Structure formats: C-alpha cells, structure tokens
Amino acid sequence: IRQAVELLTHRLDSLHDAHHAVMDCLGQMLWESQRSGKAPDGRAYVACVQRRATQD
C-alpha cells in the first residue's frame, strides 16, 4: 500500500490529494461491506488504491 500511495502522490503531485484518493477507496470498501453485510475486504481496498495509482 505504501508503494501505491507514493506512486499516487507522485502522479497527483500532492500528498494531500493522494490521501483523499486513498480515503475514497476506504469509504468505498466500508460502504460495500455495510451494503453486503460482509466483513470489509482489505484486498479490494488495496486493489482500489493500486488502480488509482496506475490509471492514466
């Protein structure tokens, strides 16, 4: 996760904006968990952060 956040920070040129993108992924993971009634999916969270770090 650290590597993805560092890449996202570089891509967005802002640690602050990178943190917001990561928090969006966290919120999405929690929303999905509450909606489905299942435990939070940490792998989905990490995958979301990695996607945001590598998308054009």
XYZ file of N, CA and C in Angstrom:
168
model
N 0.821 -1.187 0.000
C 0.000 0.000 0.000
C 0.869 1.256 0.000
N 1.968 1.187 0.725
C 2.855 2.361 0.784
C 3.371 2.729 -0.594
N 3.763 1.727 -1.356
C 4.287 1.990 -2.700
C 3.213 2.616 -3.588
N 1.982 2.112 -3.481
C 0.901 2.661 -4.287
C 0.606 4.108 -3.893
N 0.645 4.415 -2.607
C 0.401 5.786 -2.153
C 1.518 6.709 -2.631
N 2.750 6.236 -2.587
C 3.870 7.051 -3.066
C 3.725 7.324 -4.559
N 3.329 6.312 -5.317
C 3.126 6.480 -6.755
C 1.974 7.446 -7.021
N 0.909 7.299 -6.262
C -0.240 8.184 -6.402
C 0.135 9.624 -6.042
N 0.926 9.801 -5.001
C 1.395 11.134 -4.611
C 2.187 11.770 -5.751
N 3.065 10.985 -6.351
C 3.873 11.491 -7.468
C 2.974 11.837 -8.664
N 2.027 10.943 -8.962
C 1.139 11.154 -10.112
C 0.261 12.387 -9.927
N -0.238 12.590 -8.708
C -1.108 13.734 -8.444
C -0.332 14.982 -8.037
N 0.954 14.812 -7.784
C 1.830 15.894 -7.339
C 1.323 16.521 -6.039
N 0.741 15.668 -5.176
C 0.207 16.180 -3.912
C -0.071 15.024 -2.954
N 0.601 15.027 -1.813
C 0.330 14.022 -0.795
C -1.094 14.182 -0.272
N -1.535 15.409 -0.136
C -2.889 15.689 0.347
C -3.935 15.062 -0.583
N -3.799 15.267 -1.883
C -4.738 14.701 -2.850
C -4.651 13.170 -2.873
N -3.455 12.649 -2.707
C -3.289 11.195 -2.654
C -4.015 10.624 -1.439
N -3.902 11.292 -0.305
C -4.604 10.830 0.894
C -6.112 10.843 0.678
N -6.622 11.834 -0.003
C -8.059 11.887 -0.280
C -8.482 10.741 -1.199
N -7.671 10.425 -2.180
C -7.986 9.311 -3.073
C -7.998 7.995 -2.296
N -7.043 7.833 -1.382
C -6.979 6.628 -0.553
C -8.206 6.562 0.364
N -8.598 7.700 0.926
C -9.785 7.716 1.786
C -11.048 7.401 0.997
N -11.106 7.795 -0.270
C -12.242 7.429 -1.117
C -12.316 5.910 -1.261
N -11.167 5.271 -1.445
C -11.129 3.809 -1.549
C -11.570 3.168 -0.233
N -11.129 3.726 0.865
C -11.525 3.215 2.179
C -13.038 3.347 2.361
N -13.582 4.494 2.007
C -15.013 4.696 2.119
C -15.799 3.739 1.236
N -15.292 3.505 0.036
C -15.945 2.571 -0.876
C -15.951 1.165 -0.285
N -14.815 0.747 0.293
C -14.722 -0.576 0.893
C -15.718 -0.716 2.046
N -15.812 0.307 2.892
C -16.726 0.259 4.027
C -18.183 0.272 3.565
N -18.491 1.063 2.549
C -19.850 1.105 2.015
C -20.257 -0.260 1.468
N -19.362 -0.871 0.688
C -19.639 -2.201 0.132
C -19.851 -3.212 1.250
N -19.045 -3.117 2.296
C -19.169 -4.029 3.429
C -20.523 -3.874 4.117
N -20.922 -2.649 4.358
C -22.211 -2.403 5.014
C -23.373 -2.828 4.122
N -23.254 -2.565 2.842
C -24.321 -2.905 1.896
C -24.510 -4.410 1.793
N -23.394 -5.134 1.795
C -23.468 -6.588 1.619
C -23.619 -7.346 2.942
N -23.334 -6.677 4.054
C -23.396 -7.347 5.345
C -22.212 -8.259 5.602
N -21.161 -8.098 4.822
C -19.954 -8.918 4.963
C -18.835 -8.091 5.586
N -17.791 -8.767 6.006
C -16.618 -8.090 6.574
C -15.944 -7.234 5.496
N -15.302 -6.137 5.899
C -14.566 -5.315 4.931
C -13.513 -6.145 4.191
N -13.373 -5.866 2.914
C -12.443 -6.607 2.054
C -11.166 -5.796 1.863
N -10.150 -6.109 2.646
C -8.881 -5.397 2.578
C -8.218 -5.505 1.218
N -8.390 -6.639 0.562
C -7.786 -6.804 -0.767
C -8.423 -5.859 -1.782
N -9.729 -5.664 -1.663
C -10.411 -4.741 -2.574
C -9.931 -3.312 -2.334
N -9.692 -2.979 -1.080
C -9.178 -1.652 -0.719
C -7.810 -1.418 -1.362
N -6.911 -2.367 -1.193
C -5.562 -2.240 -1.760
C -5.639 -2.186 -3.281
N -6.493 -3.012 -3.872
C -6.633 -3.017 -5.331
C -7.145 -1.666 -5.832
N -8.074 -1.054 -5.097
C -8.596 0.259 -5.467
C -7.480 1.300 -5.452
N -6.667 1.296 -4.407
C -5.563 2.259 -4.305
C -4.567 2.022 -5.438
N -4.262 0.763 -5.715
C -3.326 0.454 -6.787
C -3.875 0.895 -8.144
N -5.170 0.695 -8.377
C -5.780 1.142 -9.643
C -5.655 2.648 -9.784
N -5.964 3.369 -8.723
C -5.882 4.832 -8.793
C -4.448 5.301 -9.014
N -3.494 4.564 -8.486
C -2.091 4.945 -8.632
C -1.571 4.700 -10.038
N -2.174 3.756 -10.748
C -1.631 3.373 -12.052
C -2.501 3.784 -13.228
N -3.704 4.292 -12.990
C -4.554 4.689 -14.115
C -4.066 5.994 -14.721
N -4.319 6.144 -15.995
C -3.882 7.358 -16.712
C -4.887 8.458 -16.569
